[in-house]
PDB file of C-alpha atoms in Angstrom:
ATOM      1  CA  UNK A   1      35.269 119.384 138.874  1.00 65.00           C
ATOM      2  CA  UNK A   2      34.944 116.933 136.154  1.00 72.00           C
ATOM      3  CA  UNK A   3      32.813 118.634 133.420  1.00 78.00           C
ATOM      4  CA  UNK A   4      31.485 115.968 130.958  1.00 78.00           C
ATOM      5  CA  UNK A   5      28.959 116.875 127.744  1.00 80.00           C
ATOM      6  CA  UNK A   6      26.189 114.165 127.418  1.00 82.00           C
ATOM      7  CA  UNK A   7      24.402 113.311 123.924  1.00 81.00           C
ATOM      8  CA  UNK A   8      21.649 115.911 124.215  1.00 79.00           C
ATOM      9  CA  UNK A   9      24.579 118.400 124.728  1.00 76.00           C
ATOM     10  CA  UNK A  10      24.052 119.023 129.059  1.00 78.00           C
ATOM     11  CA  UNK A  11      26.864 119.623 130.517  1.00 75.00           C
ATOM     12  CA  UNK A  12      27.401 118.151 134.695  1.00 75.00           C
ATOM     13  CA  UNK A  13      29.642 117.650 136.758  1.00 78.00           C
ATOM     14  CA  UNK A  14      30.749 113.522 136.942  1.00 80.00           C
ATOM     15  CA  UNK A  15      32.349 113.543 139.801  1.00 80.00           C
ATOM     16  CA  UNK A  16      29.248 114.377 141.365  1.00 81.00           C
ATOM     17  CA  UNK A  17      26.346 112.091 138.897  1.00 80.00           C
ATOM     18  CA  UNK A  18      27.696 108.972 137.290  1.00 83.00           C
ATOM     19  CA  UNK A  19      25.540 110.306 134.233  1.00 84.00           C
ATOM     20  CA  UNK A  20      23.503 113.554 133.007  1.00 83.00           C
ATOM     21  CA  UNK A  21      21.752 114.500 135.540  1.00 80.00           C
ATOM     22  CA  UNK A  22      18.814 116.442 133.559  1.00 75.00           C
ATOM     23  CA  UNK A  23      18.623 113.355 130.950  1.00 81.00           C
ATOM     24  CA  UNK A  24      18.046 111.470 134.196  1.00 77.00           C
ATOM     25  CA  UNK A  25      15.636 113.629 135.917  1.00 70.00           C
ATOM     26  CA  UNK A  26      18.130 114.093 139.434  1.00 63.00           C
ATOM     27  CA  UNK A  27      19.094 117.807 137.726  1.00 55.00           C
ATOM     28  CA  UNK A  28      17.324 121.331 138.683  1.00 48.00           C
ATOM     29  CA  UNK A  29      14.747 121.933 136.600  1.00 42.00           C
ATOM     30  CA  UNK A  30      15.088 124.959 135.371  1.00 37.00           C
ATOM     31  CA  UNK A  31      18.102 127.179 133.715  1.00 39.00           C
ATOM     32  CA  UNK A  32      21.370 126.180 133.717  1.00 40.00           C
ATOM     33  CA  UNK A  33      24.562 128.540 136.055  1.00 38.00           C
ATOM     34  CA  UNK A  34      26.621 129.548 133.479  1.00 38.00           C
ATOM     35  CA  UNK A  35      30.271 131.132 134.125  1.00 38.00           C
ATOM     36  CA  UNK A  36      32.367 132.989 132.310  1.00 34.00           C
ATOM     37  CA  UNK A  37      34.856 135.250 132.772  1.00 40.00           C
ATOM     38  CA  UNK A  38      34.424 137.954 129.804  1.00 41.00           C
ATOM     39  CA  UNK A  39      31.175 139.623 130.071  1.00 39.00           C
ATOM     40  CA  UNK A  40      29.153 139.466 127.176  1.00 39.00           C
ATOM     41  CA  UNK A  41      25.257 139.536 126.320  1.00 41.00           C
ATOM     42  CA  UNK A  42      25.074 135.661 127.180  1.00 38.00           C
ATOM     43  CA  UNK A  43      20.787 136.417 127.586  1.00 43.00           C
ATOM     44  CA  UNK A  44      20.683 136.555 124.618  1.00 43.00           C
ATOM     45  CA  UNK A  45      21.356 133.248 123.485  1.00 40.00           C
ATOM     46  CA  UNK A  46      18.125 131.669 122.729  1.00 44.00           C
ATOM     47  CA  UNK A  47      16.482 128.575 124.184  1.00 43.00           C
ATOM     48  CA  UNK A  48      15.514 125.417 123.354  1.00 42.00           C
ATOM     49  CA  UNK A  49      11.807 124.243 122.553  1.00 43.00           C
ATOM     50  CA  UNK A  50      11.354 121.073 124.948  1.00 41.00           C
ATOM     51  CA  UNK A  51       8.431 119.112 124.961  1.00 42.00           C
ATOM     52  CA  UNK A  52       7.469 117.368 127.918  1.00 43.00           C
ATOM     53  CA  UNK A  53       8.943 114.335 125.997  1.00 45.00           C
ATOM     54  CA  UNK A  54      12.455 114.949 126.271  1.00 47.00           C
ATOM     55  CA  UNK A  55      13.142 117.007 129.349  1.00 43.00           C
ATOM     56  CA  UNK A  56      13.200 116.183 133.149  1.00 48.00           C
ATOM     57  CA  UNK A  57      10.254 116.744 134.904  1.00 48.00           C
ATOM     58  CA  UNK A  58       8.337 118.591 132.240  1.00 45.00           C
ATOM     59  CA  UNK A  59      10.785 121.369 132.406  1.00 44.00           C
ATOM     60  CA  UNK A  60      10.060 123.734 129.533  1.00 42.00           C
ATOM     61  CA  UNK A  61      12.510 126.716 129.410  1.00 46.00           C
ATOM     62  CA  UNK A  62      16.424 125.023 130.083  1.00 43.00           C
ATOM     63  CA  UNK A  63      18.911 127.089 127.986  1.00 45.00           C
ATOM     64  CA  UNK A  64      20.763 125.661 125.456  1.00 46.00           C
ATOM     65  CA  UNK A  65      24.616 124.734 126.541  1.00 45.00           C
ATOM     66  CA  UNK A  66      26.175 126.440 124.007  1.00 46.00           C
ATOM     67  CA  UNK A  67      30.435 126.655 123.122  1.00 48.00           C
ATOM     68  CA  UNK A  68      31.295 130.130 123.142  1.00 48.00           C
ATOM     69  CA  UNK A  69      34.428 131.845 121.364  1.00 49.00           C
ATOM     70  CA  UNK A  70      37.214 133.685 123.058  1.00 45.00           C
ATOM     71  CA  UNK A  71      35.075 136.842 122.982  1.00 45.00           C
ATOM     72  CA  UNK A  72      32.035 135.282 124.771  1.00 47.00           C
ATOM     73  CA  UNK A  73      29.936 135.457 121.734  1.00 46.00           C
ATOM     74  CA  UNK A  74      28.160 131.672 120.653  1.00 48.00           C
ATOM     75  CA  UNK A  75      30.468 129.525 118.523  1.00 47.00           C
ATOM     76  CA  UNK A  76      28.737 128.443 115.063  1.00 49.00           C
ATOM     77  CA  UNK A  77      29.612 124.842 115.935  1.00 49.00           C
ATOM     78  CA  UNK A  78      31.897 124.517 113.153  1.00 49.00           C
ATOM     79  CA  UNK A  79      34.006 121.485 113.488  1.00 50.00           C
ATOM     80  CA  UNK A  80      37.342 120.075 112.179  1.00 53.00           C
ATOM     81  CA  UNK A  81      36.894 117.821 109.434  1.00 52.00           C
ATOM     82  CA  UNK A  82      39.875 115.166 108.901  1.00 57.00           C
ATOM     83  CA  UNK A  83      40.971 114.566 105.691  1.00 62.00           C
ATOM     84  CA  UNK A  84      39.648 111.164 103.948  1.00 60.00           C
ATOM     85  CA  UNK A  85      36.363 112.679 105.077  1.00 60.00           C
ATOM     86  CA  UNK A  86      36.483 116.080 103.407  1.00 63.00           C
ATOM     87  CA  UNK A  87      37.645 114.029 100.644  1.00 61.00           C
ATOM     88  CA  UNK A  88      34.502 111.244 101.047  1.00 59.00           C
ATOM     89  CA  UNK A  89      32.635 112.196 102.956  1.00 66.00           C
ATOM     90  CA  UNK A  90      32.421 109.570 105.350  1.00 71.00           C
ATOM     91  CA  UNK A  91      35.008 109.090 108.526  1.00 77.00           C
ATOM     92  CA  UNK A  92      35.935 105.729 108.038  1.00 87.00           C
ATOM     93  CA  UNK A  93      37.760 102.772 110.495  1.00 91.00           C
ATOM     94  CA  UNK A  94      41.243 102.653 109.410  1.00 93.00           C
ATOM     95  CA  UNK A  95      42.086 100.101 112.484  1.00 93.00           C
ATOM     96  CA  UNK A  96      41.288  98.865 115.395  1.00 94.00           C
ATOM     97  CA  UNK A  97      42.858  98.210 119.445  1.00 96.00           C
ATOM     98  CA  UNK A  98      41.453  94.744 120.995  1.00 96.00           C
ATOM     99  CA  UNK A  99      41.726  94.401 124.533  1.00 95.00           C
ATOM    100  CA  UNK A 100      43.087  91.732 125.766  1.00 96.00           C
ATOM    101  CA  UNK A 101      44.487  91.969 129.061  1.00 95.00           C
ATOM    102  CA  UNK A 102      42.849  94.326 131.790  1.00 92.00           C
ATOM    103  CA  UNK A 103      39.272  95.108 133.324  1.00 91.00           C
ATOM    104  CA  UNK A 104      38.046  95.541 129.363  1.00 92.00           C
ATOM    105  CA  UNK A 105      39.366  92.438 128.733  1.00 94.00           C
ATOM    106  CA  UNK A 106      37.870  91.525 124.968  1.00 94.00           C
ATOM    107  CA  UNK A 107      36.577  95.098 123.883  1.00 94.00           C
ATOM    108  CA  UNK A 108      37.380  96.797 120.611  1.00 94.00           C
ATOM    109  CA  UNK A 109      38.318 100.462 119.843  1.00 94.00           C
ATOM    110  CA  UNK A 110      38.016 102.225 116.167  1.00 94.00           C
ATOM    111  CA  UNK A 111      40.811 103.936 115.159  1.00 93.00           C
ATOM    112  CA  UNK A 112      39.907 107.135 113.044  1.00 92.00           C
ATOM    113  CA  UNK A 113      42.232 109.236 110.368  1.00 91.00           C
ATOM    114  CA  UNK A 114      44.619 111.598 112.155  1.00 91.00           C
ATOM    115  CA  UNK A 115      45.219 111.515 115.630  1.00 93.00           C
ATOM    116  CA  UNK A 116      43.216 109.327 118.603  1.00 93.00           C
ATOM    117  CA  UNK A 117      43.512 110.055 122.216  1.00 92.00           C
ATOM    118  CA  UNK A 118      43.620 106.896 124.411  1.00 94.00           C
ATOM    119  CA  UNK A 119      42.294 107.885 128.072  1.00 91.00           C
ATOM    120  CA  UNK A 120      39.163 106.915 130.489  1.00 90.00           C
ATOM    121  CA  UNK A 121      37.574 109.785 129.605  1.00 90.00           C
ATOM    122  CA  UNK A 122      34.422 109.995 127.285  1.00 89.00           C
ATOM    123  CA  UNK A 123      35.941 111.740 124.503  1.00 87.00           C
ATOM    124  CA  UNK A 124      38.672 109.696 124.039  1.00 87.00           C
ATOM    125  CA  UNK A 125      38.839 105.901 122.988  1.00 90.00           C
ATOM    126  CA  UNK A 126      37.708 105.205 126.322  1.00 90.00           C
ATOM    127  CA  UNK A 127      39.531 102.601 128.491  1.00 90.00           C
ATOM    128  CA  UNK A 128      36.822 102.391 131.017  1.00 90.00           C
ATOM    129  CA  UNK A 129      37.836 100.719 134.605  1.00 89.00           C
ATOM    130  CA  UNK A 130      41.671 100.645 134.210  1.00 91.00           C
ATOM    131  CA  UNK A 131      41.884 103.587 136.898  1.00 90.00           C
ATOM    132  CA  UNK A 132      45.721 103.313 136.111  1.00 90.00           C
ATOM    133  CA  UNK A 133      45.353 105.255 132.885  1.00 91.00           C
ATOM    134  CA  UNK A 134      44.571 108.997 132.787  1.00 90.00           C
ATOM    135  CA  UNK A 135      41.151 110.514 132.065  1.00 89.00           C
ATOM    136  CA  UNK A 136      42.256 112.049 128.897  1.00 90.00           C
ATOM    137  CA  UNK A 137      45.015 111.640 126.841  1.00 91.00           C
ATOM    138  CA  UNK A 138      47.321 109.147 128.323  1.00 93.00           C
ATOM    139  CA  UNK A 139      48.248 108.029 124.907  1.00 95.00           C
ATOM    140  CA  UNK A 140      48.006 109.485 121.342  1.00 95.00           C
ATOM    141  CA  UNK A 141      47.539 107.017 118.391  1.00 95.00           C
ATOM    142  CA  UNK A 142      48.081 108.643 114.686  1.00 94.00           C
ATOM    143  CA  UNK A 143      46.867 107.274 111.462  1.00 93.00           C
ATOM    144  CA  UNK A 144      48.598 109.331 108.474  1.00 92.00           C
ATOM    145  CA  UNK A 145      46.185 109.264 105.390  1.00 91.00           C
ATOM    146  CA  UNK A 146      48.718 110.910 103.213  1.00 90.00           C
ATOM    147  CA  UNK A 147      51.868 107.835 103.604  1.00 91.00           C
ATOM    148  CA  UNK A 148      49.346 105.365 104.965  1.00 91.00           C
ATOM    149  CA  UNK A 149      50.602 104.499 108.154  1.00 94.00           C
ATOM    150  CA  UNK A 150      50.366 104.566 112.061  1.00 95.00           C
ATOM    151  CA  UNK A 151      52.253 105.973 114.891  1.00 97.00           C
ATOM    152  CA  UNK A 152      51.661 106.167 118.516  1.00 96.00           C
ATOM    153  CA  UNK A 153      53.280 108.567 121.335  1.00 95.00           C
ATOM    154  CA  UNK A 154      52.705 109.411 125.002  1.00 92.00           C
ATOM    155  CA  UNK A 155      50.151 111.991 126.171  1.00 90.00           C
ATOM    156  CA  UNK A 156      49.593 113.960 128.920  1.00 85.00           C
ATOM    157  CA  UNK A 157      49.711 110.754 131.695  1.00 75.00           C
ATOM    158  CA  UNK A 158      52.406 110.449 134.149  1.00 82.00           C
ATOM    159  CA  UNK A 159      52.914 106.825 133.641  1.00 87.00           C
ATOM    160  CA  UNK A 160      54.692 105.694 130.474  1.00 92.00           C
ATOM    161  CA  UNK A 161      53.257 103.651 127.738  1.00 94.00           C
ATOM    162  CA  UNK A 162      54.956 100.547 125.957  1.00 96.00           C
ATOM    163  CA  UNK A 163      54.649  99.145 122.937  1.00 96.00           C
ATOM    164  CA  UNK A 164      55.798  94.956 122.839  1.00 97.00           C
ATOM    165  CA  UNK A 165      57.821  95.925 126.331  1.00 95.00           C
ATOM    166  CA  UNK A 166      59.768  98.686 124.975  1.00 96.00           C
ATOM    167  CA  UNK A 167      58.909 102.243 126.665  1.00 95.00           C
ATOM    168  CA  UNK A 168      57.510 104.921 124.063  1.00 95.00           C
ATOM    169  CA  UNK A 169      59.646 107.983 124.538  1.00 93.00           C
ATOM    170  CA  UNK A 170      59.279 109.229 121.437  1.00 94.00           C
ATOM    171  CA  UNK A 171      56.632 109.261 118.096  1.00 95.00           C
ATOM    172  CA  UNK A 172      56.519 105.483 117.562  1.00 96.00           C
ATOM    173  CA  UNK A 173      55.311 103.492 114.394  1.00 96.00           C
ATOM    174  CA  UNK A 174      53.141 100.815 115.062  1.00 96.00           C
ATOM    175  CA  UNK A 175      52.835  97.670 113.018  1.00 96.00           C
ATOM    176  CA  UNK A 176      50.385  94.875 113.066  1.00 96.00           C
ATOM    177  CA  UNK A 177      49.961  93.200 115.896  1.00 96.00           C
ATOM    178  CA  UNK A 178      52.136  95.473 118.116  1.00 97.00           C
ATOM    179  CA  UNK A 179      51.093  95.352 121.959  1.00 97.00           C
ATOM    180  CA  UNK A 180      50.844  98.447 123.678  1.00 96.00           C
ATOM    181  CA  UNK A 181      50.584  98.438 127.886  1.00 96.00           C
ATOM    182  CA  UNK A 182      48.870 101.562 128.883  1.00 94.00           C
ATOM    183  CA  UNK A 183      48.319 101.271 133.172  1.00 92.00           C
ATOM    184  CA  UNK A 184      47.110  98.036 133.826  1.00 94.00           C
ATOM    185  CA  UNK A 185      45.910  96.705 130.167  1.00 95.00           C
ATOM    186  CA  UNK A 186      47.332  95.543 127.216  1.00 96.00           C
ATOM    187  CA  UNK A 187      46.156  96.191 123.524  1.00 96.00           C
ATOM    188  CA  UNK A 188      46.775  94.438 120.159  1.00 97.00           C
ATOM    189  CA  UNK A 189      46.994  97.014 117.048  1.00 97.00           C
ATOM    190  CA  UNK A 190      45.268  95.947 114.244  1.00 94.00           C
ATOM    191  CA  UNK A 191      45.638  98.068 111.092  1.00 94.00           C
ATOM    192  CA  UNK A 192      42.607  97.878 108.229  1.00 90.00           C
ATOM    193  CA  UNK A 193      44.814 100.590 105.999  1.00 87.00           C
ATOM    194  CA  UNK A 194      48.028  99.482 104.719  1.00 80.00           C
ATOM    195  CA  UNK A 195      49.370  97.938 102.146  1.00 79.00           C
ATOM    196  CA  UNK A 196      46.460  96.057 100.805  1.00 78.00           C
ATOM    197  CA  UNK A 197      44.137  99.043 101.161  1.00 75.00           C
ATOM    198  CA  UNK A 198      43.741 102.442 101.812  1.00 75.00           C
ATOM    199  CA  UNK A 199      40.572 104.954 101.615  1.00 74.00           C
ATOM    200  CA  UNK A 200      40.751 106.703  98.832  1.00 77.00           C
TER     201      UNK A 200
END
């Protein structure tokens, strides 16, 4: 099973709908299997108001999908905040991959402060159509905010990155214009943080 969270926070199966299948209306409509292993008073989580507006088929009582901590009670939702944003609060660009070699021939891809997965998968910086490169984390680009620079390494894929033909078998800095092969594309680096600037 390939469980993927869409923007109003449903979670499907995409192996089985190319997209959320209650945003879509092709999804039951009404409540939601949820399994987990530790019992605990999941009923009790409450659910969400819809309108006719915004749910399938006028569906009026789907539960909220809700993260749930290691004692099956509902998280808070606190997240991880990176560091130039605790300290601005804004999560700025600090670079950028351009495609250009491979089915996304031409696209860009922000780079973020701290570390960004490269896969096909939605929460990474998503390669889409290169079936060559993993779903998630084939590839791990860093940006360090403290000694304003990048690095890249290898993730969880099989198949080995490489960085201006060179295999990455180990953490890697990457400088301006460096081209990284990950399956079948090939990506310029382009830094916005360096020398010249850096978020303060």
């Amino acid at each position: 099973m390939d469980l993927l969270r869409c923007n109003q926070g449903h979670y499907f199966d995409a192996s089985v709908y190319p997209s959320c299948p209650f945003c879509s209306g092709q999804g039951p409509s009404s409540g939601v299997t949820q399994h987990i292993n530790n019992p605990s008073p999941v009923n009790d989580i409450p659910k969400t108001q819809h309108t006719a507006s915004n749910v399938p088929n006028g569906a009026s009582d789907i539960p909220v999908t809700r993260a749930l901590n290691t004692n099956g009670t509902p998280s808070r939702g606190e997240k991880t905040v990176g560091i130039i944003k605790a300290k601005t609060g804004i999560d700025p660009v600090v670079g950028w991959l351009v495609c250009v070699e491979g089915t996304s021939k031409g696209q860009d891809y922000q780079i973020m402060s701290g570390q960004n997965t490269i896969g096909r998968g939605q929460t990474n910086i998503s390669i889409k159509g290169d079936d060559s490169i993993s779903r998630e984390k084939h590839a791990v680009i860093i940006y360090d905010p403290k000694h304003n620079r990048f690095f890249i390494q290898g993730g969880d894929g099989r198949d080995l990155i490489y960085i201006n033909d060179a295999p990455v078998l180990a953490v890697t800095e990457l400088h301006a214009y460096d081209a990284i092969e990950i399956g079948k594309s090939r990506l310029l680096f382009i830094p916005f943080c360096g020398e010249e600037f850096k978020w303060d």
